[in-house]
Amino acid sequence: MNNKLKYLVIAALFVGVFAAAVIGYNALSKAYTPPPVNFELPDSGKHPDAGSTGGDTVPSDVETPSDDAAEPAEETEEVLAPDFTVLDYDGADVTLSDRLADGKPIVLNFWATWCGPCKSELPYFDKAAAEYADEVTFMLINLTDGQRETPDGVKEFMEDNGYTFPVYFDTEYSAAIPYGANSIPLTYFVTSDGVVVGGYMGAMPEETLYNYLGQLLELEKAVKETP
């Protein structure tokens, strides 16, 4: 067999293997459904590693409060969502407990306009926040350092993109520290009784977000039915 023919045979085998791999991947992708949400809160001060999540890390030049300021979570069977205070669109103080008082489960999403993966999932969160407004409270928490990220800049970003999701400004990192938001985007799911039931690190595909919302509402239904 001459060299030219040998190369043609090798190329044909390579194409065949690649095609089989693509077909197999597509089949698995269609059959795959996300596992139940089970991502627990990190230990206080222990932040997720951005290297494996596809997310962006908070810039090193942004000053954040000392990890010593975060109190360790109590070791219990249920992980209670730490309360925090952020600013709403009009600059008024809002706490997580304020929103829990509405009696709906909550989706917490940490993001910033400089974060590419965050921006890729924002259209899905904007759509879901509108569709599930009567059933789920969305709190999209912006890491507002006052330098690279400011309330005015975020508002301009939202207007330019036509977003209407509820945005909150974490100017003191009151939420970012206890939730380990050193790598974003980062999402948590909380039941109406304040229990963290799971989360997702990195940019979330639209189908995954909706599947997780379905699971959250199923858990919420169970909570409501529990005596």
PDB file of C-alpha atoms in Angstrom:
ATOM      1  CA  MET A   1       0.000   0.000   0.000  1.00  0.00           C
ATOM      2  CA  ASN A   2       1.483   3.353  -1.044  1.00  0.00           C
ATOM      3  CA  ASN A   3       1.614   6.327   1.297  1.00  0.00           C
ATOM      4  CA  LYS A   4      -1.205   8.215  -0.425  1.00  0.00           C
ATOM      5  CA  LEU A   5      -3.599   5.278  -0.099  1.00  0.00           C
ATOM      6  CA  LYS A   6      -2.516   4.735   3.499  1.00  0.00           C
ATOM      7  CA  TYR A   7      -3.352   8.341   4.363  1.00  0.00           C
ATOM      8  CA  LEU A   8      -6.760   8.040   2.708  1.00  0.00           C
ATOM      9  CA  VAL A   9      -7.594   4.924   4.740  1.00  0.00           C
ATOM     10  CA  ILE A  10      -6.519   6.595   7.990  1.00  0.00           C
ATOM     11  CA  ALA A  11      -8.563   9.708   7.151  1.00  0.00           C
ATOM     12  CA  ALA A  12     -11.627   7.599   6.406  1.00  0.00           C
ATOM     13  CA  LEU A  13     -11.300   5.753   9.727  1.00  0.00           C
ATOM     14  CA  PHE A  14     -10.918   9.042  11.588  1.00  0.00           C
ATOM     15  CA  VAL A  15     -14.049  10.495   9.964  1.00  0.00           C
ATOM     16  CA  GLY A  16     -15.990   7.336  10.821  1.00  0.00           C
ATOM     17  CA  VAL A  17     -14.962   7.397  14.471  1.00  0.00           C
ATOM     18  CA  PHE A  18     -15.729  11.131  14.751  1.00  0.00           C
ATOM     19  CA  ALA A  19     -19.181  10.683  13.181  1.00  0.00           C
ATOM     20  CA  ALA A  20     -19.990   7.837  15.562  1.00  0.00           C
ATOM     21  CA  ALA A  21     -18.924   9.951  18.530  1.00  0.00           C
ATOM     22  CA  VAL A  22     -21.132  12.853  17.427  1.00  0.00           C
ATOM     23  CA  ILE A  23     -24.138  10.572  16.974  1.00  0.00           C
ATOM     24  CA  GLY A  24     -23.564   9.002  20.368  1.00  0.00           C
ATOM     25  CA  TYR A  25     -23.188  12.376  22.067  1.00  0.00           C
ATOM     26  CA  ASN A  26     -26.399  13.706  20.530  1.00  0.00           C
ATOM     27  CA  ALA A  27     -28.287  10.624  21.658  1.00  0.00           C
ATOM     28  CA  LEU A  28     -27.000  10.960  25.206  1.00  0.00           C
ATOM     29  CA  SER A  29     -27.725  14.703  25.265  1.00  0.00           C
ATOM     30  CA  LYS A  30     -31.359  14.162  24.332  1.00  0.00           C
ATOM     31  CA  ALA A  31     -31.763  11.495  26.990  1.00  0.00           C
ATOM     32  CA  TYR A  32     -30.003  13.456  29.721  1.00  0.00           C
ATOM     33  CA  THR A  33     -31.912  15.286  32.419  1.00  0.00           C
ATOM     34  CA  PRO A  34     -30.163  17.224  35.183  1.00  0.00           C
ATOM     35  CA  PRO A  35     -29.813  15.441  38.524  1.00  0.00           C
ATOM     36  CA  PRO A  36     -31.744  16.745  41.544  1.00  0.00           C
ATOM     37  CA  VAL A  37     -30.313  19.990  42.819  1.00  0.00           C
ATOM     38  CA  ASN A  38     -28.050  19.160  45.721  1.00  0.00           C
ATOM     39  CA  PHE A  39     -25.324  21.796  45.758  1.00  0.00           C
ATOM     40  CA  GLU A  40     -24.910  22.933  49.353  1.00  0.00           C
ATOM     41  CA  LEU A  41     -23.622  26.226  50.668  1.00  0.00           C
ATOM     42  CA  PRO A  42     -19.842  26.353  50.899  1.00  0.00           C
ATOM     43  CA  ASP A  43     -18.225  26.781  54.285  1.00  0.00           C
ATOM     44  CA  SER A  44     -17.979  30.442  55.232  1.00  0.00           C
ATOM     45  CA  GLY A  45     -15.050  32.049  53.475  1.00  0.00           C
ATOM     46  CA  LYS A  46     -14.471  29.022  51.238  1.00  0.00           C
ATOM     47  CA  HIS A  47     -15.158  30.103  47.682  1.00  0.00           C
ATOM     48  CA  PRO A  48     -15.774  27.821  44.667  1.00  0.00           C
ATOM     49  CA  ASP A  49     -12.911  27.269  42.257  1.00  0.00           C
ATOM     50  CA  ALA A  50     -13.715  29.057  39.005  1.00  0.00           C
ATOM     51  CA  GLY A  51     -11.372  26.858  37.018  1.00  0.00           C
ATOM     52  CA  SER A  52     -13.841  24.015  36.625  1.00  0.00           C
ATOM     53  CA  THR A  53     -17.137  25.894  36.515  1.00  0.00           C
ATOM     54  CA  GLY A  54     -16.894  28.030  33.419  1.00  0.00           C
ATOM     55  CA  GLY A  55     -17.549  31.115  35.540  1.00  0.00           C
ATOM     56  CA  ASP A  56     -15.636  34.335  36.121  1.00  0.00           C
ATOM     57  CA  THR A  57     -13.829  35.201  39.320  1.00  0.00           C
ATOM     58  CA  VAL A  58     -14.359  38.500  41.083  1.00  0.00           C
ATOM     59  CA  PRO A  59     -11.417  40.750  40.039  1.00  0.00           C
ATOM     60  CA  SER A  60      -8.544  40.686  42.521  1.00  0.00           C
ATOM     61  CA  ASP A  61      -8.461  44.483  42.672  1.00  0.00           C
ATOM     62  CA  VAL A  62     -11.986  44.598  44.080  1.00  0.00           C
ATOM     63  CA  GLU A  63     -11.908  44.955  47.845  1.00  0.00           C
ATOM     64  CA  THR A  64     -14.199  42.528  49.627  1.00  0.00           C
ATOM     65  CA  PRO A  65     -14.820  42.150  53.347  1.00  0.00           C
ATOM     66  CA  SER A  66     -12.560  39.826  55.299  1.00  0.00           C
ATOM     67  CA  ASP A  67     -13.618  36.187  55.407  1.00  0.00           C
ATOM     68  CA  ASP A  68     -13.436  36.523  59.189  1.00  0.00           C
ATOM     69  CA  ALA A  69     -16.611  38.586  58.977  1.00  0.00           C
ATOM     70  CA  ALA A  70     -18.594  35.558  57.861  1.00  0.00           C
ATOM     71  CA  GLU A  71     -20.017  33.404  60.613  1.00  0.00           C
ATOM     72  CA  PRO A  72     -19.730  29.625  60.194  1.00  0.00           C
ATOM     73  CA  ALA A  73     -22.970  27.895  59.301  1.00  0.00           C
ATOM     74  CA  GLU A  74     -24.429  25.630  61.936  1.00  0.00           C
ATOM     75  CA  GLU A  75     -24.157  21.939  61.210  1.00  0.00           C
ATOM     76  CA  THR A  76     -27.752  20.865  60.759  1.00  0.00           C
ATOM     77  CA  GLU A  77     -29.588  18.487  58.468  1.00  0.00           C
ATOM     78  CA  GLU A  78     -31.162  21.420  56.682  1.00  0.00           C
ATOM     79  CA  VAL A  79     -29.047  24.286  55.350  1.00  0.00           C
ATOM     80  CA  LEU A  80     -30.811  27.536  56.150  1.00  0.00           C
ATOM     81  CA  ALA A  81     -30.201  30.370  53.718  1.00  0.00           C
ATOM     82  CA  PRO A  82     -28.186  33.143  55.419  1.00  0.00           C
ATOM     83  CA  ASP A  83     -30.041  36.429  55.558  1.00  0.00           C
ATOM     84  CA  PHE A  84     -28.523  39.485  53.904  1.00  0.00           C
ATOM     85  CA  THR A  85     -29.284  43.079  53.031  1.00  0.00           C
ATOM     86  CA  VAL A  86     -29.036  44.441  49.482  1.00  0.00           C
ATOM     87  CA  LEU A  87     -30.400  47.470  47.645  1.00  0.00           C
ATOM     88  CA  ASP A  88     -33.321  47.272  45.249  1.00  0.00           C
ATOM     89  CA  TYR A  89     -33.600  49.162  41.962  1.00  0.00           C
ATOM     90  CA  ASP A  90     -34.698  52.319  43.794  1.00  0.00           C
ATOM     91  CA  GLY A  91     -31.925  52.125  46.383  1.00  0.00           C
ATOM     92  CA  ALA A  92     -34.040  50.866  49.299  1.00  0.00           C
ATOM     93  CA  ASP A  93     -32.759  48.188  51.686  1.00  0.00           C
ATOM     94  CA  VAL A  94     -34.167  44.722  51.054  1.00  0.00           C
ATOM     95  CA  THR A  95     -33.395  41.565  53.014  1.00  0.00           C
ATOM     96  CA  LEU A  96     -33.790  37.939  52.044  1.00  0.00           C
ATOM     97  CA  SER A  97     -36.219  37.541  54.932  1.00  0.00           C
ATOM     98  CA  ASP A  98     -38.328  40.341  53.409  1.00  0.00           C
ATOM     99  CA  ARG A  99     -38.714  38.339  50.235  1.00  0.00           C
ATOM    100  CA  LEU A 100     -39.306  35.062  52.078  1.00  0.00           C
ATOM    101  CA  ALA A 101     -42.231  36.771  53.797  1.00  0.00           C
ATOM    102  CA  ASP A 102     -43.989  36.701  50.418  1.00  0.00           C
ATOM    103  CA  GLY A 103     -44.408  32.950  50.894  1.00  0.00           C
ATOM    104  CA  LYS A 104     -42.733  31.871  47.644  1.00  0.00           C
ATOM    105  CA  PRO A 105     -39.541  29.910  46.925  1.00  0.00           C
ATOM    106  CA  ILE A 106     -36.580  32.019  45.881  1.00  0.00           C
ATOM    107  CA  VAL A 107     -33.934  31.791  43.183  1.00  0.00           C
ATOM    108  CA  LEU A 108     -30.725  33.650  44.042  1.00  0.00           C
ATOM    109  CA  ASN A 109     -28.375  34.421  41.185  1.00  0.00           C
ATOM    110  CA  PHE A 110     -25.056  36.235  41.610  1.00  0.00           C
ATOM    111  CA  TRP A 111     -23.826  38.093  38.534  1.00  0.00           C
ATOM    112  CA  ALA A 112     -22.023  41.129  37.106  1.00  0.00           C
ATOM    113  CA  THR A 113     -22.020  42.929  33.754  1.00  0.00           C
ATOM    114  CA  TRP A 114     -18.293  42.220  33.254  1.00  0.00           C
ATOM    115  CA  CYS A 115     -18.903  38.470  33.566  1.00  0.00           C
ATOM    116  CA  GLY A 116     -19.262  36.819  30.144  1.00  0.00           C
ATOM    117  CA  PRO A 117     -20.861  33.565  31.397  1.00  0.00           C
ATOM    118  CA  CYS A 118     -23.303  35.638  33.466  1.00  0.00           C
ATOM    119  CA  LYS A 119     -24.429  37.577  30.427  1.00  0.00           C
ATOM    120  CA  SER A 120     -24.927  34.378  28.443  1.00  0.00           C
ATOM    121  CA  GLU A 121     -27.566  33.086  30.890  1.00  0.00           C
ATOM    122  CA  LEU A 122     -29.320  36.369  31.702  1.00  0.00           C
ATOM    123  CA  PRO A 123     -31.863  36.051  28.848  1.00  0.00           C
ATOM    124  CA  TYR A 124     -33.030  32.733  30.345  1.00  0.00           C
ATOM    125  CA  PHE A 125     -33.369  34.204  33.820  1.00  0.00           C
ATOM    126  CA  ASP A 126     -35.184  37.237  32.444  1.00  0.00           C
ATOM    127  CA  LYS A 127     -37.659  35.003  30.629  1.00  0.00           C
ATOM    128  CA  ALA A 128     -38.145  32.659  33.586  1.00  0.00           C
ATOM    129  CA  ALA A 129     -38.558  35.527  36.070  1.00  0.00           C
ATOM    130  CA  ALA A 130     -41.460  36.855  34.009  1.00  0.00           C
ATOM    131  CA  GLU A 131     -43.084  33.447  33.452  1.00  0.00           C
ATOM    132  CA  TYR A 132     -42.803  32.322  37.075  1.00  0.00           C
ATOM    133  CA  ALA A 133     -43.512  35.692  38.712  1.00  0.00           C
ATOM    134  CA  ASP A 134     -46.588  34.360  40.528  1.00  0.00           C
ATOM    135  CA  GLU A 135     -44.840  31.230  41.833  1.00  0.00           C
ATOM    136  CA  VAL A 136     -41.158  32.033  42.371  1.00  0.00           C
ATOM    137  CA  THR A 137     -39.276  35.084  43.610  1.00  0.00           C
ATOM    138  CA  PHE A 138     -36.153  35.848  41.602  1.00  0.00           C
ATOM    139  CA  MET A 139     -33.345  37.854  43.180  1.00  0.00           C
ATOM    140  CA  LEU A 140     -30.579  38.556  40.684  1.00  0.00           C
ATOM    141  CA  ILE A 141     -27.875  39.968  42.903  1.00  0.00           C
ATOM    142  CA  ASN A 142     -25.324  42.174  41.221  1.00  0.00           C
ATOM    143  CA  LEU A 143     -21.844  42.357  42.756  1.00  0.00           C
ATOM    144  CA  THR A 144     -21.730  46.150  42.867  1.00  0.00           C
ATOM    145  CA  ASP A 145     -18.246  47.215  43.936  1.00  0.00           C
ATOM    146  CA  GLY A 146     -18.795  50.892  43.084  1.00  0.00           C
ATOM    147  CA  GLN A 147     -15.846  50.979  40.683  1.00  0.00           C
ATOM    148  CA  ARG A 148     -16.070  48.472  37.877  1.00  0.00           C
ATOM    149  CA  GLU A 149     -19.733  47.880  38.662  1.00  0.00           C
ATOM    150  CA  THR A 150     -22.086  50.702  39.662  1.00  0.00           C
ATOM    151  CA  PRO A 151     -25.882  50.911  40.034  1.00  0.00           C
ATOM    152  CA  ASP A 152     -26.129  53.434  37.187  1.00  0.00           C
ATOM    153  CA  GLY A 153     -23.997  51.274  34.920  1.00  0.00           C
ATOM    154  CA  VAL A 154     -26.077  48.190  35.706  1.00  0.00           C
ATOM    155  CA  LYS A 155     -29.323  50.060  35.058  1.00  0.00           C
ATOM    156  CA  GLU A 156     -27.990  51.249  31.705  1.00  0.00           C
ATOM    157  CA  PHE A 157     -26.977  47.660  30.884  1.00  0.00           C
ATOM    158  CA  MET A 158     -30.473  46.399  31.696  1.00  0.00           C
ATOM    159  CA  GLU A 159     -32.175  49.103  29.654  1.00  0.00           C
ATOM    160  CA  ASP A 160     -29.893  48.476  26.677  1.00  0.00           C
ATOM    161  CA  ASN A 161     -30.782  44.781  26.752  1.00  0.00           C
ATOM    162  CA  GLY A 162     -34.460  45.182  27.592  1.00  0.00           C
ATOM    163  CA  TYR A 163     -34.177  43.153  30.799  1.00  0.00           C
ATOM    164  CA  THR A 164     -36.918  43.374  33.415  1.00  0.00           C
ATOM    165  CA  PHE A 165     -35.768  40.797  35.966  1.00  0.00           C
ATOM    166  CA  PRO A 166     -35.577  41.967  39.608  1.00  0.00           C
ATOM    167  CA  VAL A 167     -32.033  43.237  40.178  1.00  0.00           C
ATOM    168  CA  TYR A 168     -30.473  43.926  43.567  1.00  0.00           C
ATOM    169  CA  PHE A 169     -27.193  45.662  44.319  1.00  0.00           C
ATOM    170  CA  ASP A 170     -24.825  43.972  46.764  1.00  0.00           C
ATOM    171  CA  THR A 171     -22.736  47.045  47.514  1.00  0.00           C
ATOM    172  CA  GLU A 172     -21.370  45.703  50.813  1.00  0.00           C
ATOM    173  CA  TYR A 173     -21.009  42.053  49.711  1.00  0.00           C
ATOM    174  CA  SER A 174     -23.538  41.203  52.407  1.00  0.00           C
ATOM    175  CA  ALA A 175     -24.824  38.363  50.232  1.00  0.00           C
ATOM    176  CA  ALA A 176     -21.685  37.468  48.274  1.00  0.00           C
ATOM    177  CA  ILE A 177     -19.577  36.528  51.302  1.00  0.00           C
ATOM    178  CA  PRO A 178     -21.910  34.042  53.059  1.00  0.00           C
ATOM    179  CA  TYR A 179     -22.881  32.467  49.741  1.00  0.00           C
ATOM    180  CA  GLY A 180     -19.296  32.066  48.513  1.00  0.00           C
ATOM    181  CA  ALA A 181     -19.861  34.145  45.372  1.00  0.00           C
ATOM    182  CA  ASN A 182     -16.205  34.563  44.476  1.00  0.00           C
ATOM    183  CA  SER A 183     -16.890  32.751  41.207  1.00  0.00           C
ATOM    184  CA  ILE A 184     -19.892  33.791  39.143  1.00  0.00           C
ATOM    185  CA  PRO A 185     -22.470  33.129  37.871  1.00  0.00           C
ATOM    186  CA  LEU A 186     -23.655  31.232  40.913  1.00  0.00           C
ATOM    187  CA  THR A 187     -27.254  30.224  41.569  1.00  0.00           C
ATOM    188  CA  TYR A 188     -29.047  28.914  44.657  1.00  0.00           C
ATOM    189  CA  PHE A 189     -32.566  27.569  45.090  1.00  0.00           C
ATOM    190  CA  VAL A 190     -34.358  28.275  48.373  1.00  0.00           C
ATOM    191  CA  THR A 191     -37.753  27.035  49.564  1.00  0.00           C
ATOM    192  CA  SER A 192     -40.291  29.430  51.060  1.00  0.00           C
ATOM    193  CA  ASP A 193     -39.303  28.287  54.552  1.00  0.00           C
ATOM    194  CA  GLY A 194     -35.723  29.434  53.937  1.00  0.00           C
ATOM    195  CA  VAL A 195     -34.004  26.116  53.271  1.00  0.00           C
ATOM    196  CA  VAL A 196     -31.332  25.897  50.580  1.00  0.00           C
ATOM    197  CA  VAL A 197     -32.192  22.848  48.499  1.00  0.00           C
ATOM    198  CA  GLY A 198     -29.552  23.160  45.816  1.00  0.00           C
ATOM    199  CA  GLY A 199     -27.647  25.292  43.388  1.00  0.00           C
ATOM    200  CA  TYR A 200     -25.632  25.557  40.217  1.00  0.00           C
ATOM    201  CA  MET A 201     -22.129  26.901  39.530  1.00  0.00           C
ATOM    202  CA  GLY A 202     -21.347  28.454  36.163  1.00  0.00           C
ATOM    203  CA  ALA A 203     -23.519  29.510  33.227  1.00  0.00           C
ATOM    204  CA  MET A 204     -26.804  27.611  33.258  1.00  0.00           C
ATOM    205  CA  PRO A 205     -28.403  26.361  30.023  1.00  0.00           C
ATOM    206  CA  GLU A 206     -32.047  27.366  29.564  1.00  0.00           C
ATOM    207  CA  GLU A 207     -33.334  23.787  29.705  1.00  0.00           C
ATOM    208  CA  THR A 208     -31.422  23.150  32.916  1.00  0.00           C
ATOM    209  CA  LEU A 209     -32.846  26.280  34.552  1.00  0.00           C
ATOM    210  CA  TYR A 210     -36.397  25.261  33.721  1.00  0.00           C
ATOM    211  CA  ASN A 211     -35.831  21.700  34.905  1.00  0.00           C
ATOM    212  CA  TYR A 212     -34.483  22.994  38.205  1.00  0.00           C
ATOM    213  CA  LEU A 213     -37.432  25.364  38.571  1.00  0.00           C
ATOM    214  CA  GLY A 214     -39.749  22.416  38.102  1.00  0.00           C
ATOM    215  CA  GLN A 215     -37.919  20.508  40.826  1.00  0.00           C
ATOM    216  CA  LEU A 216     -38.012  23.533  43.130  1.00  0.00           C
ATOM    217  CA  LEU A 217     -41.777  23.841  42.735  1.00  0.00           C
ATOM    218  CA  GLU A 218     -42.192  20.121  43.410  1.00  0.00           C
ATOM    219  CA  LEU A 219     -40.208  20.516  46.621  1.00  0.00           C
ATOM    220  CA  GLU A 220     -42.241  23.582  47.497  1.00  0.00           C
ATOM    221  CA  LYS A 221     -45.437  21.613  46.999  1.00  0.00           C
ATOM    222  CA  ALA A 222     -44.161  18.993  49.424  1.00  0.00           C
ATOM    223  CA  VAL A 223     -43.302  21.735  51.939  1.00  0.00           C
ATOM    224  CA  LYS A 224     -46.834  23.143  51.720  1.00  0.00           C
ATOM    225  CA  GLU A 225     -48.379  19.697  52.185  1.00  0.00           C
ATOM    226  CA  THR A 226     -46.256  18.831  55.220  1.00  0.00           C
ATOM    227  CA  PRO A 227     -48.345  19.165  58.424  1.00  0.00           C
TER     228      PRO A 227
END
